């Protein structure tokens, strides 16, 4: 055991954020004795249990696996109370989450603090501070893995519980806006999730009809183009957007790809490899041919409504993808997904509400994101300041 006196590290000298409570914390922490222990000495790290029901999305128990969002199922939980989870495999292996409710830990592992020594939220903030080091632990020739035994070896500074509580109080303040963003995601899911009432499926008291995605939308193929060719053709301000995986895009002229490969319909783009996600786009576009997209030719189907439903089901597709050596889904996975279809006017009402949420939460120029970005910078700065200890 190594004992050390706390010393604030001057990590970010330029443009140092102002925070009126720092002088108080300086005095508090400079008097505190810090014990260094491994995470495994102050917390229990335990592997989860894989279940086949993890892909269900109609339950109330979060199932923690390899994605950034949980799936849900109707079943028993295997962890309760304050729990930290770390995704064990897949594209997001090492991703850290905090829970204070019954959950089922599946293809992940959990961390339960010995609260006589360390606070769960203190461990959570500490792990966020070393997230890059956790990602560096990834191993495996195919699907990346992070193992509990390796994370358990990380040394963690343990000041007195009173000091931990003060650190957590300050850092939690910076995460309040992010919590509001999660609230919006929650209401989006509630708005889009039908319920069974007296034997009938209803969405906001409107009767719904269930159809598969393949029944209600038209699938479009992409264009044969390489990443190198996209880079070569890219021109700032060009009118046609070409999508590849993740955030990779190029803007090209219409003459640069075959006319038959250009889609001019408002569409849902399926990013089917690597990071699995859906994107809505309503201007001319194309995409690499290993991806696909959907548009609607049915006057009773709002393509934007279907897009929002697919967004809340991204964890389902990410779980499917994580079973492959390279995370990916097939066209049959989206084609057979059942979609609840309320009357068109109800679809449009829901879309109008969610568009406003989306603007508030995701717009670059308005709403919460600017404030969240500023708070995130402050949070990361002070997390470093409060959780970095010198011998």
mmCIF file with all atom_site columns, C-alpha atoms in Angstrom, residues 98-301:
data_model
loop_
_atom_site.group_PDB
_atom_site.id
_atom_site.type_symbol
_atom_site.label_atom_id
_atom_site.label_alt_id
_atom_site.label_comp_id
_atom_site.label_asym_id
_atom_site.label_entity_id
_atom_site.label_seq_id
_atom_site.pdbx_PDB_ins_code
_atom_site.Cartn_x
_atom_site.Cartn_y
_atom_site.Cartn_z
_atom_site.occupancy
_atom_site.B_iso_or_equiv
_atom_site.pdbx_formal_charge
_atom_site.auth_seq_id
_atom_site.auth_comp_id
_atom_site.auth_asym_id
_atom_site.auth_atom_id
_atom_site.pdbx_PDB_model_num
ATOM 1   C CA . UNK A 1 98  ? -23.529 3.186   -14.381 1.00 0.00 ? 98  UNK A CA 1
ATOM 2   C CA . UNK A 1 99  ? -26.804 1.679   -13.118 1.00 0.00 ? 99  UNK A CA 1
ATOM 3   C CA . UNK A 1 100 ? -28.920 2.004   -10.016 1.00 0.00 ? 100 UNK A CA 1
ATOM 4   C CA . UNK A 1 101 ? -31.758 -0.379  -10.849 1.00 0.00 ? 101 UNK A CA 1
ATOM 5   C CA . UNK A 1 102 ? -32.261 -4.109  -11.456 1.00 0.00 ? 102 UNK A CA 1
ATOM 6   C CA . UNK A 1 103 ? -30.334 -5.189  -14.576 1.00 0.00 ? 103 UNK A CA 1
ATOM 7   C CA . UNK A 1 104 ? -29.183 -8.374  -16.284 1.00 0.00 ? 104 UNK A CA 1
ATOM 8   C CA . UNK A 1 105 ? -25.467 -8.408  -17.082 1.00 0.00 ? 105 UNK A CA 1
ATOM 9   C CA . UNK A 1 106 ? -24.962 -10.608 -20.136 1.00 0.00 ? 106 UNK A CA 1
ATOM 10  C CA . UNK A 1 107 ? -21.938 -10.250 -22.458 1.00 0.00 ? 107 UNK A CA 1
ATOM 11  C CA . UNK A 1 108 ? -20.305 -7.751  -20.106 1.00 0.00 ? 108 UNK A CA 1
ATOM 12  C CA . UNK A 1 109 ? -18.982 -7.699  -16.564 1.00 0.00 ? 109 UNK A CA 1
ATOM 13  C CA . UNK A 1 110 ? -20.115 -5.803  -13.502 1.00 0.00 ? 110 UNK A CA 1
ATOM 14  C CA . UNK A 1 111 ? -18.284 -3.884  -10.802 1.00 0.00 ? 111 UNK A CA 1
ATOM 15  C CA . UNK A 1 112 ? -19.791 -3.703  -7.298  1.00 0.00 ? 112 UNK A CA 1
ATOM 16  C CA . UNK A 1 113 ? -17.983 -1.397  -4.876  1.00 0.00 ? 113 UNK A CA 1
ATOM 17  C CA . UNK A 1 114 ? -17.057 -2.286  -1.312  1.00 0.00 ? 114 UNK A CA 1
ATOM 18  C CA . UNK A 1 115 ? -18.857 0.793   -0.019  1.00 0.00 ? 115 UNK A CA 1
ATOM 19  C CA . UNK A 1 116 ? -16.969 0.746   3.267   1.00 0.00 ? 116 UNK A CA 1
ATOM 20  C CA . UNK A 1 117 ? -13.920 1.778   1.204   1.00 0.00 ? 117 UNK A CA 1
ATOM 21  C CA . UNK A 1 118 ? -15.095 3.425   -1.995  1.00 0.00 ? 118 UNK A CA 1
ATOM 22  C CA . UNK A 1 119 ? -18.263 4.958   -3.454  1.00 0.00 ? 119 UNK A CA 1
ATOM 23  C CA . UNK A 1 120 ? -19.708 3.395   -6.628  1.00 0.00 ? 120 UNK A CA 1
ATOM 24  C CA . UNK A 1 121 ? -20.026 6.781   -8.357  1.00 0.00 ? 121 UNK A CA 1
ATOM 25  C CA . UNK A 1 122 ? -16.401 7.551   -7.488  1.00 0.00 ? 122 UNK A CA 1
ATOM 26  C CA . UNK A 1 123 ? -15.312 4.348   -9.255  1.00 0.00 ? 123 UNK A CA 1
ATOM 27  C CA . UNK A 1 124 ? -17.550 5.239   -12.200 1.00 0.00 ? 124 UNK A CA 1
ATOM 28  C CA . UNK A 1 125 ? -15.984 8.679   -12.678 1.00 0.00 ? 125 UNK A CA 1
ATOM 29  C CA . UNK A 1 126 ? -12.513 7.208   -12.218 1.00 0.00 ? 126 UNK A CA 1
ATOM 30  C CA . UNK A 1 127 ? -13.139 4.596   -14.939 1.00 0.00 ? 127 UNK A CA 1
ATOM 31  C CA . UNK A 1 128 ? -14.402 7.298   -17.303 1.00 0.00 ? 128 UNK A CA 1
ATOM 32  C CA . UNK A 1 129 ? -11.133 9.112   -16.647 1.00 0.00 ? 129 UNK A CA 1
ATOM 33  C CA . UNK A 1 130 ? -9.116  6.073   -17.775 1.00 0.00 ? 130 UNK A CA 1
ATOM 34  C CA . UNK A 1 131 ? -11.511 4.965   -20.544 1.00 0.00 ? 131 UNK A CA 1
ATOM 35  C CA . UNK A 1 132 ? -8.708  5.088   -23.137 1.00 0.00 ? 132 UNK A CA 1
ATOM 36  C CA . UNK A 1 133 ? -6.553  2.757   -21.020 1.00 0.00 ? 133 UNK A CA 1
ATOM 37  C CA . UNK A 1 134 ? -9.454  0.313   -20.749 1.00 0.00 ? 134 UNK A CA 1
ATOM 38  C CA . UNK A 1 135 ? -9.883  0.341   -24.533 1.00 0.00 ? 135 UNK A CA 1
ATOM 39  C CA . UNK A 1 136 ? -6.153  -0.363  -24.852 1.00 0.00 ? 136 UNK A CA 1
ATOM 40  C CA . UNK A 1 137 ? -6.775  -3.706  -23.100 1.00 0.00 ? 137 UNK A CA 1
ATOM 41  C CA . UNK A 1 138 ? -8.743  -5.022  -26.077 1.00 0.00 ? 138 UNK A CA 1
ATOM 42  C CA . UNK A 1 139 ? -7.482  -8.375  -27.272 1.00 0.00 ? 139 UNK A CA 1
ATOM 43  C CA . UNK A 1 140 ? -8.569  -11.135 -29.619 1.00 0.00 ? 140 UNK A CA 1
ATOM 44  C CA . UNK A 1 141 ? -7.885  -11.737 -33.299 1.00 0.00 ? 141 UNK A CA 1
ATOM 45  C CA . UNK A 1 142 ? -11.550 -11.465 -34.323 1.00 0.00 ? 142 UNK A CA 1
ATOM 46  C CA . UNK A 1 143 ? -14.076 -9.907  -31.977 1.00 0.00 ? 143 UNK A CA 1
ATOM 47  C CA . UNK A 1 144 ? -12.325 -7.504  -29.533 1.00 0.00 ? 144 UNK A CA 1
ATOM 48  C CA . UNK A 1 145 ? -12.558 -8.475  -25.843 1.00 0.00 ? 145 UNK A CA 1
ATOM 49  C CA . UNK A 1 146 ? -11.882 -6.723  -22.544 1.00 0.00 ? 146 UNK A CA 1
ATOM 50  C CA . UNK A 1 147 ? -11.580 -8.987  -19.496 1.00 0.00 ? 147 UNK A CA 1
ATOM 51  C CA . UNK A 1 148 ? -12.544 -8.275  -15.896 1.00 0.00 ? 148 UNK A CA 1
ATOM 52  C CA . UNK A 1 149 ? -9.261  -9.697  -14.573 1.00 0.00 ? 149 UNK A CA 1
ATOM 53  C CA . UNK A 1 150 ? -7.299  -7.059  -16.505 1.00 0.00 ? 150 UNK A CA 1
ATOM 54  C CA . UNK A 1 151 ? -9.459  -4.134  -15.401 1.00 0.00 ? 151 UNK A CA 1
ATOM 55  C CA . UNK A 1 152 ? -9.216  -5.399  -11.802 1.00 0.00 ? 152 UNK A CA 1
ATOM 56  C CA . UNK A 1 153 ? -5.455  -4.698  -11.873 1.00 0.00 ? 153 UNK A CA 1
ATOM 57  C CA . UNK A 1 154 ? -5.831  -0.946  -12.429 1.00 0.00 ? 154 UNK A CA 1
ATOM 58  C CA . UNK A 1 155 ? -4.544  1.052   -9.421  1.00 0.00 ? 155 UNK A CA 1
ATOM 59  C CA . UNK A 1 156 ? -7.130  3.472   -8.072  1.00 0.00 ? 156 UNK A CA 1
ATOM 60  C CA . UNK A 1 157 ? -6.472  6.300   -5.577  1.00 0.00 ? 157 UNK A CA 1
ATOM 61  C CA . UNK A 1 158 ? -8.693  6.017   -2.491  1.00 0.00 ? 158 UNK A CA 1
ATOM 62  C CA . UNK A 1 159 ? -9.066  9.229   -0.497  1.00 0.00 ? 159 UNK A CA 1
ATOM 63  C CA . UNK A 1 160 ? -11.379 9.276   2.557   1.00 0.00 ? 160 UNK A CA 1
ATOM 64  C CA . UNK A 1 161 ? -15.075 8.666   1.847   1.00 0.00 ? 161 UNK A CA 1
ATOM 65  C CA . UNK A 1 162 ? -15.901 12.286  2.710   1.00 0.00 ? 162 UNK A CA 1
ATOM 66  C CA . UNK A 1 163 ? -13.497 13.456  0.009   1.00 0.00 ? 163 UNK A CA 1
ATOM 67  C CA . UNK A 1 164 ? -14.865 10.933  -2.484  1.00 0.00 ? 164 UNK A CA 1
ATOM 68  C CA . UNK A 1 165 ? -18.372 12.200  -1.771  1.00 0.00 ? 165 UNK A CA 1
ATOM 69  C CA . UNK A 1 166 ? -17.311 15.781  -2.495  1.00 0.00 ? 166 UNK A CA 1
ATOM 70  C CA . UNK A 1 167 ? -15.562 14.771  -5.726  1.00 0.00 ? 167 UNK A CA 1
ATOM 71  C CA . UNK A 1 168 ? -18.659 12.863  -6.858  1.00 0.00 ? 168 UNK A CA 1
ATOM 72  C CA . UNK A 1 169 ? -20.923 15.798  -5.974  1.00 0.00 ? 169 UNK A CA 1
ATOM 73  C CA . UNK A 1 170 ? -18.913 18.160  -8.163  1.00 0.00 ? 170 UNK A CA 1
ATOM 74  C CA . UNK A 1 171 ? -18.491 15.803  -11.108 1.00 0.00 ? 171 UNK A CA 1
ATOM 75  C CA . UNK A 1 172 ? -22.160 14.822  -11.047 1.00 0.00 ? 172 UNK A CA 1
ATOM 76  C CA . UNK A 1 173 ? -23.085 18.481  -11.494 1.00 0.00 ? 173 UNK A CA 1
ATOM 77  C CA . UNK A 1 174 ? -21.350 18.488  -14.844 1.00 0.00 ? 174 UNK A CA 1
ATOM 78  C CA . UNK A 1 175 ? -23.269 15.424  -16.027 1.00 0.00 ? 175 UNK A CA 1
ATOM 79  C CA . UNK A 1 176 ? -26.765 16.792  -15.354 1.00 0.00 ? 176 UNK A CA 1
ATOM 80  C CA . UNK A 1 177 ? -27.225 18.038  -18.933 1.00 0.00 ? 177 UNK A CA 1
ATOM 81  C CA . UNK A 1 178 ? -26.188 14.686  -20.345 1.00 0.00 ? 178 UNK A CA 1
ATOM 82  C CA . UNK A 1 179 ? -28.810 13.136  -18.073 1.00 0.00 ? 179 UNK A CA 1
ATOM 83  C CA . UNK A 1 180 ? -31.409 15.401  -19.634 1.00 0.00 ? 180 UNK A CA 1
ATOM 84  C CA . UNK A 1 181 ? -30.384 14.047  -23.030 1.00 0.00 ? 181 UNK A CA 1
ATOM 85  C CA . UNK A 1 182 ? -31.047 10.535  -21.736 1.00 0.00 ? 182 UNK A CA 1
ATOM 86  C CA . UNK A 1 183 ? -34.461 11.681  -20.558 1.00 0.00 ? 183 UNK A CA 1
ATOM 87  C CA . UNK A 1 184 ? -35.319 12.759  -24.088 1.00 0.00 ? 184 UNK A CA 1
ATOM 88  C CA . UNK A 1 185 ? -34.241 9.335   -25.357 1.00 0.00 ? 185 UNK A CA 1
ATOM 89  C CA . UNK A 1 186 ? -36.508 7.743   -22.759 1.00 0.00 ? 186 UNK A CA 1
ATOM 90  C CA . UNK A 1 187 ? -39.550 9.768   -23.840 1.00 0.00 ? 187 UNK A CA 1
ATOM 91  C CA . UNK A 1 188 ? -38.791 9.003   -27.473 1.00 0.00 ? 188 UNK A CA 1
ATOM 92  C CA . UNK A 1 189 ? -38.922 5.295   -26.705 1.00 0.00 ? 189 UNK A CA 1
ATOM 93  C CA . UNK A 1 190 ? -42.153 5.648   -24.714 1.00 0.00 ? 190 UNK A CA 1
ATOM 94  C CA . UNK A 1 191 ? -43.744 7.589   -27.566 1.00 0.00 ? 191 UNK A CA 1
ATOM 95  C CA . UNK A 1 192 ? -42.814 4.924   -30.131 1.00 0.00 ? 192 UNK A CA 1
ATOM 96  C CA . UNK A 1 193 ? -43.493 1.790   -28.115 1.00 0.00 ? 193 UNK A CA 1
ATOM 97  C CA . UNK A 1 194 ? -47.028 0.345   -28.506 1.00 0.00 ? 194 UNK A CA 1
ATOM 98  C CA . UNK A 1 195 ? -48.821 -1.334  -25.602 1.00 0.00 ? 195 UNK A CA 1
ATOM 99  C CA . UNK A 1 196 ? -51.390 -4.123  -25.437 1.00 0.00 ? 196 UNK A CA 1
ATOM 100 C CA . UNK A 1 197 ? -54.774 -2.971  -24.098 1.00 0.00 ? 197 UNK A CA 1
ATOM 101 C CA . UNK A 1 198 ? -57.734 -5.402  -23.962 1.00 0.00 ? 198 UNK A CA 1
ATOM 102 C CA . UNK A 1 199 ? -56.168 -7.589  -26.615 1.00 0.00 ? 199 UNK A CA 1
ATOM 103 C CA . UNK A 1 200 ? -55.381 -4.719  -29.013 1.00 0.00 ? 200 UNK A CA 1
ATOM 104 C CA . UNK A 1 201 ? -52.061 -3.030  -29.740 1.00 0.00 ? 201 UNK A CA 1
ATOM 105 C CA . UNK A 1 202 ? -52.277 0.734   -29.206 1.00 0.00 ? 202 UNK A CA 1
ATOM 106 C CA . UNK A 1 203 ? -49.814 3.569   -29.696 1.00 0.00 ? 203 UNK A CA 1
ATOM 107 C CA . UNK A 1 204 ? -50.891 6.713   -27.816 1.00 0.00 ? 204 UNK A CA 1
ATOM 108 C CA . UNK A 1 205 ? -54.447 5.308   -27.815 1.00 0.00 ? 205 UNK A CA 1
ATOM 109 C CA . UNK A 1 206 ? -54.381 4.779   -31.591 1.00 0.00 ? 206 UNK A CA 1
ATOM 110 C CA . UNK A 1 207 ? -54.748 1.265   -32.969 1.00 0.00 ? 207 UNK A CA 1
ATOM 111 C CA . UNK A 1 208 ? -51.664 -0.075  -34.731 1.00 0.00 ? 208 UNK A CA 1
ATOM 112 C CA . UNK A 1 209 ? -51.120 -2.668  -37.412 1.00 0.00 ? 209 UNK A CA 1
ATOM 113 C CA . UNK A 1 210 ? -47.938 -4.742  -37.346 1.00 0.00 ? 210 UNK A CA 1
ATOM 114 C CA . UNK A 1 211 ? -46.060 -5.244  -40.616 1.00 0.00 ? 211 UNK A CA 1
ATOM 115 C CA . UNK A 1 212 ? -42.530 -6.238  -41.472 1.00 0.00 ? 212 UNK A CA 1
ATOM 116 C CA . UNK A 1 213 ? -40.120 -3.583  -42.694 1.00 0.00 ? 213 UNK A CA 1
ATOM 117 C CA . UNK A 1 214 ? -39.840 -5.448  -45.998 1.00 0.00 ? 214 UNK A CA 1
ATOM 118 C CA . UNK A 1 215 ? -43.617 -5.139  -46.499 1.00 0.00 ? 215 UNK A CA 1
ATOM 119 C CA . UNK A 1 216 ? -43.847 -1.384  -46.058 1.00 0.00 ? 216 UNK A CA 1
ATOM 120 C CA . UNK A 1 217 ? -40.591 0.011   -47.492 1.00 0.00 ? 217 UNK A CA 1
ATOM 121 C CA . UNK A 1 218 ? -38.576 -0.276  -50.690 1.00 0.00 ? 218 UNK A CA 1
ATOM 122 C CA . UNK A 1 219 ? -34.944 -1.367  -50.353 1.00 0.00 ? 219 UNK A CA 1
ATOM 123 C CA . UNK A 1 220 ? -32.299 0.394   -52.477 1.00 0.00 ? 220 UNK A CA 1
ATOM 124 C CA . UNK A 1 221 ? -28.824 -0.873  -53.318 1.00 0.00 ? 221 UNK A CA 1
ATOM 125 C CA . UNK A 1 222 ? -25.720 1.302   -53.360 1.00 0.00 ? 222 UNK A CA 1
ATOM 126 C CA . UNK A 1 223 ? -22.872 1.931   -55.785 1.00 0.00 ? 223 UNK A CA 1
ATOM 127 C CA . UNK A 1 224 ? -19.612 0.117   -56.381 1.00 0.00 ? 224 UNK A CA 1
ATOM 128 C CA . UNK A 1 225 ? -17.002 2.504   -55.010 1.00 0.00 ? 225 UNK A CA 1
ATOM 129 C CA . UNK A 1 226 ? -13.895 2.190   -52.854 1.00 0.00 ? 226 UNK A CA 1
ATOM 130 C CA . UNK A 1 227 ? -12.800 4.425   -49.996 1.00 0.00 ? 227 UNK A CA 1
ATOM 131 C CA . UNK A 1 228 ? -9.883  5.542   -52.137 1.00 0.00 ? 228 UNK A CA 1
ATOM 132 C CA . UNK A 1 229 ? -12.178 6.509   -54.994 1.00 0.00 ? 229 UNK A CA 1
ATOM 133 C CA . UNK A 1 230 ? -14.455 8.417   -52.623 1.00 0.00 ? 230 UNK A CA 1
ATOM 134 C CA . UNK A 1 231 ? -11.473 10.413  -51.401 1.00 0.00 ? 231 UNK A CA 1
ATOM 135 C CA . UNK A 1 232 ? -10.360 11.087  -54.981 1.00 0.00 ? 232 UNK A CA 1
ATOM 136 C CA . UNK A 1 233 ? -13.817 12.297  -56.105 1.00 0.00 ? 233 UNK A CA 1
ATOM 137 C CA . UNK A 1 234 ? -14.634 14.334  -53.004 1.00 0.00 ? 234 UNK A CA 1
ATOM 138 C CA . UNK A 1 235 ? -15.317 18.029  -53.635 1.00 0.00 ? 235 UNK A CA 1
ATOM 139 C CA . UNK A 1 236 ? -16.396 20.485  -50.945 1.00 0.00 ? 236 UNK A CA 1
ATOM 140 C CA . UNK A 1 237 ? -19.864 21.785  -51.748 1.00 0.00 ? 237 UNK A CA 1
ATOM 141 C CA . UNK A 1 238 ? -20.669 19.090  -54.336 1.00 0.00 ? 238 UNK A CA 1
ATOM 142 C CA . UNK A 1 239 ? -24.393 18.164  -54.382 1.00 0.00 ? 239 UNK A CA 1
ATOM 143 C CA . UNK A 1 240 ? -24.322 14.374  -54.023 1.00 0.00 ? 240 UNK A CA 1
ATOM 144 C CA . UNK A 1 241 ? -23.435 12.707  -50.702 1.00 0.00 ? 241 UNK A CA 1
ATOM 145 C CA . UNK A 1 242 ? -21.849 9.250   -50.675 1.00 0.00 ? 242 UNK A CA 1
ATOM 146 C CA . UNK A 1 243 ? -22.044 7.302   -47.402 1.00 0.00 ? 243 UNK A CA 1
ATOM 147 C CA . UNK A 1 244 ? -19.552 4.692   -46.237 1.00 0.00 ? 244 UNK A CA 1
ATOM 148 C CA . UNK A 1 245 ? -19.332 3.103   -42.785 1.00 0.00 ? 245 UNK A CA 1
ATOM 149 C CA . UNK A 1 246 ? -19.347 5.180   -39.608 1.00 0.00 ? 246 UNK A CA 1
ATOM 150 C CA . UNK A 1 247 ? -18.863 8.903   -40.225 1.00 0.00 ? 247 UNK A CA 1
ATOM 151 C CA . UNK A 1 248 ? -17.048 8.443   -43.547 1.00 0.00 ? 248 UNK A CA 1
ATOM 152 C CA . UNK A 1 249 ? -18.707 10.403  -46.370 1.00 0.00 ? 249 UNK A CA 1
ATOM 153 C CA . UNK A 1 250 ? -17.771 12.119  -49.627 1.00 0.00 ? 250 UNK A CA 1
ATOM 154 C CA . UNK A 1 251 ? -19.491 14.823  -51.658 1.00 0.00 ? 251 UNK A CA 1
ATOM 155 C CA . UNK A 1 252 ? -19.316 14.318  -55.408 1.00 0.00 ? 252 UNK A CA 1
ATOM 156 C CA . UNK A 1 253 ? -20.905 15.573  -58.622 1.00 0.00 ? 253 UNK A CA 1
ATOM 157 C CA . UNK A 1 254 ? -23.849 13.738  -60.168 1.00 0.00 ? 254 UNK A CA 1
ATOM 158 C CA . UNK A 1 255 ? -21.711 12.715  -63.154 1.00 0.00 ? 255 UNK A CA 1
ATOM 159 C CA . UNK A 1 256 ? -19.233 10.937  -60.873 1.00 0.00 ? 256 UNK A CA 1
ATOM 160 C CA . UNK A 1 257 ? -21.369 7.836   -60.283 1.00 0.00 ? 257 UNK A CA 1
ATOM 161 C CA . UNK A 1 258 ? -23.940 5.987   -62.441 1.00 0.00 ? 258 UNK A CA 1
ATOM 162 C CA . UNK A 1 259 ? -27.399 7.586   -62.562 1.00 0.00 ? 259 UNK A CA 1
ATOM 163 C CA . UNK A 1 260 ? -29.015 4.278   -61.547 1.00 0.00 ? 260 UNK A CA 1
ATOM 164 C CA . UNK A 1 261 ? -27.100 4.368   -58.231 1.00 0.00 ? 261 UNK A CA 1
ATOM 165 C CA . UNK A 1 262 ? -28.404 7.809   -57.190 1.00 0.00 ? 262 UNK A CA 1
ATOM 166 C CA . UNK A 1 263 ? -31.295 7.908   -54.735 1.00 0.00 ? 263 UNK A CA 1
ATOM 167 C CA . UNK A 1 264 ? -33.381 11.095  -54.557 1.00 0.00 ? 264 UNK A CA 1
ATOM 168 C CA . UNK A 1 265 ? -36.042 9.861   -52.131 1.00 0.00 ? 265 UNK A CA 1
ATOM 169 C CA . UNK A 1 266 ? -36.020 10.685  -48.390 1.00 0.00 ? 266 UNK A CA 1
ATOM 170 C CA . UNK A 1 267 ? -34.480 7.495   -47.022 1.00 0.00 ? 267 UNK A CA 1
ATOM 171 C CA . UNK A 1 268 ? -33.168 5.502   -44.088 1.00 0.00 ? 268 UNK A CA 1
ATOM 172 C CA . UNK A 1 269 ? -29.536 4.517   -44.618 1.00 0.00 ? 269 UNK A CA 1
ATOM 173 C CA . UNK A 1 270 ? -28.537 1.239   -42.965 1.00 0.00 ? 270 UNK A CA 1
ATOM 174 C CA . UNK A 1 271 ? -24.927 1.289   -41.775 1.00 0.00 ? 271 UNK A CA 1
ATOM 175 C CA . UNK A 1 272 ? -24.514 -2.447  -41.636 1.00 0.00 ? 272 UNK A CA 1
ATOM 176 C CA . UNK A 1 273 ? -20.865 -3.060  -40.719 1.00 0.00 ? 273 UNK A CA 1
ATOM 177 C CA . UNK A 1 274 ? -18.639 -1.958  -37.843 1.00 0.00 ? 274 UNK A CA 1
ATOM 178 C CA . UNK A 1 275 ? -20.738 0.529   -35.861 1.00 0.00 ? 275 UNK A CA 1
ATOM 179 C CA . UNK A 1 276 ? -24.328 -0.472  -36.636 1.00 0.00 ? 276 UNK A CA 1
ATOM 180 C CA . UNK A 1 277 ? -26.684 2.488   -36.886 1.00 0.00 ? 277 UNK A CA 1
ATOM 181 C CA . UNK A 1 278 ? -29.385 4.140   -38.988 1.00 0.00 ? 278 UNK A CA 1
ATOM 182 C CA . UNK A 1 279 ? -29.332 7.597   -40.562 1.00 0.00 ? 279 UNK A CA 1
ATOM 183 C CA . UNK A 1 280 ? -32.125 9.601   -42.169 1.00 0.00 ? 280 UNK A CA 1
ATOM 184 C CA . UNK A 1 281 ? -31.289 11.652  -45.266 1.00 0.00 ? 281 UNK A CA 1
ATOM 185 C CA . UNK A 1 282 ? -33.608 13.646  -47.539 1.00 0.00 ? 282 UNK A CA 1
ATOM 186 C CA . UNK A 1 283 ? -31.249 14.963  -50.237 1.00 0.00 ? 283 UNK A CA 1
ATOM 187 C CA . UNK A 1 284 ? -29.697 13.127  -53.238 1.00 0.00 ? 284 UNK A CA 1
ATOM 188 C CA . UNK A 1 285 ? -27.292 10.430  -52.072 1.00 0.00 ? 285 UNK A CA 1
ATOM 189 C CA . UNK A 1 286 ? -25.756 7.051   -52.652 1.00 0.00 ? 286 UNK A CA 1
ATOM 190 C CA . UNK A 1 287 ? -23.722 4.674   -50.512 1.00 0.00 ? 287 UNK A CA 1
ATOM 191 C CA . UNK A 1 288 ? -21.221 1.863   -50.781 1.00 0.00 ? 288 UNK A CA 1
ATOM 192 C CA . UNK A 1 289 ? -22.826 -1.300  -52.094 1.00 0.00 ? 289 UNK A CA 1
ATOM 193 C CA . UNK A 1 290 ? -22.287 -3.353  -48.929 1.00 0.00 ? 290 UNK A CA 1
ATOM 194 C CA . UNK A 1 291 ? -24.834 -1.026  -47.288 1.00 0.00 ? 291 UNK A CA 1
ATOM 195 C CA . UNK A 1 292 ? -28.482 -0.523  -48.190 1.00 0.00 ? 292 UNK A CA 1
ATOM 196 C CA . UNK A 1 293 ? -31.239 2.009   -47.700 1.00 0.00 ? 293 UNK A CA 1
ATOM 197 C CA . UNK A 1 294 ? -35.040 2.175   -47.518 1.00 0.00 ? 294 UNK A CA 1
ATOM 198 C CA . UNK A 1 295 ? -37.634 4.631   -48.792 1.00 0.00 ? 295 UNK A CA 1
ATOM 199 C CA . UNK A 1 296 ? -41.421 4.636   -48.821 1.00 0.00 ? 296 UNK A CA 1
ATOM 200 C CA . UNK A 1 297 ? -43.767 4.501   -51.804 1.00 0.00 ? 297 UNK A CA 1
ATOM 201 C CA . UNK A 1 298 ? -46.759 3.861   -49.557 1.00 0.00 ? 298 UNK A CA 1
ATOM 202 C CA . UNK A 1 299 ? -48.823 7.006   -48.942 1.00 0.00 ? 299 UNK A CA 1
ATOM 203 C CA . UNK A 1 300 ? -49.870 5.633   -45.548 1.00 0.00 ? 300 UNK A CA 1
ATOM 204 C CA . UNK A 1 301 ? -46.280 5.208   -44.301 1.00 0.00 ? 301 UNK A CA 1
#
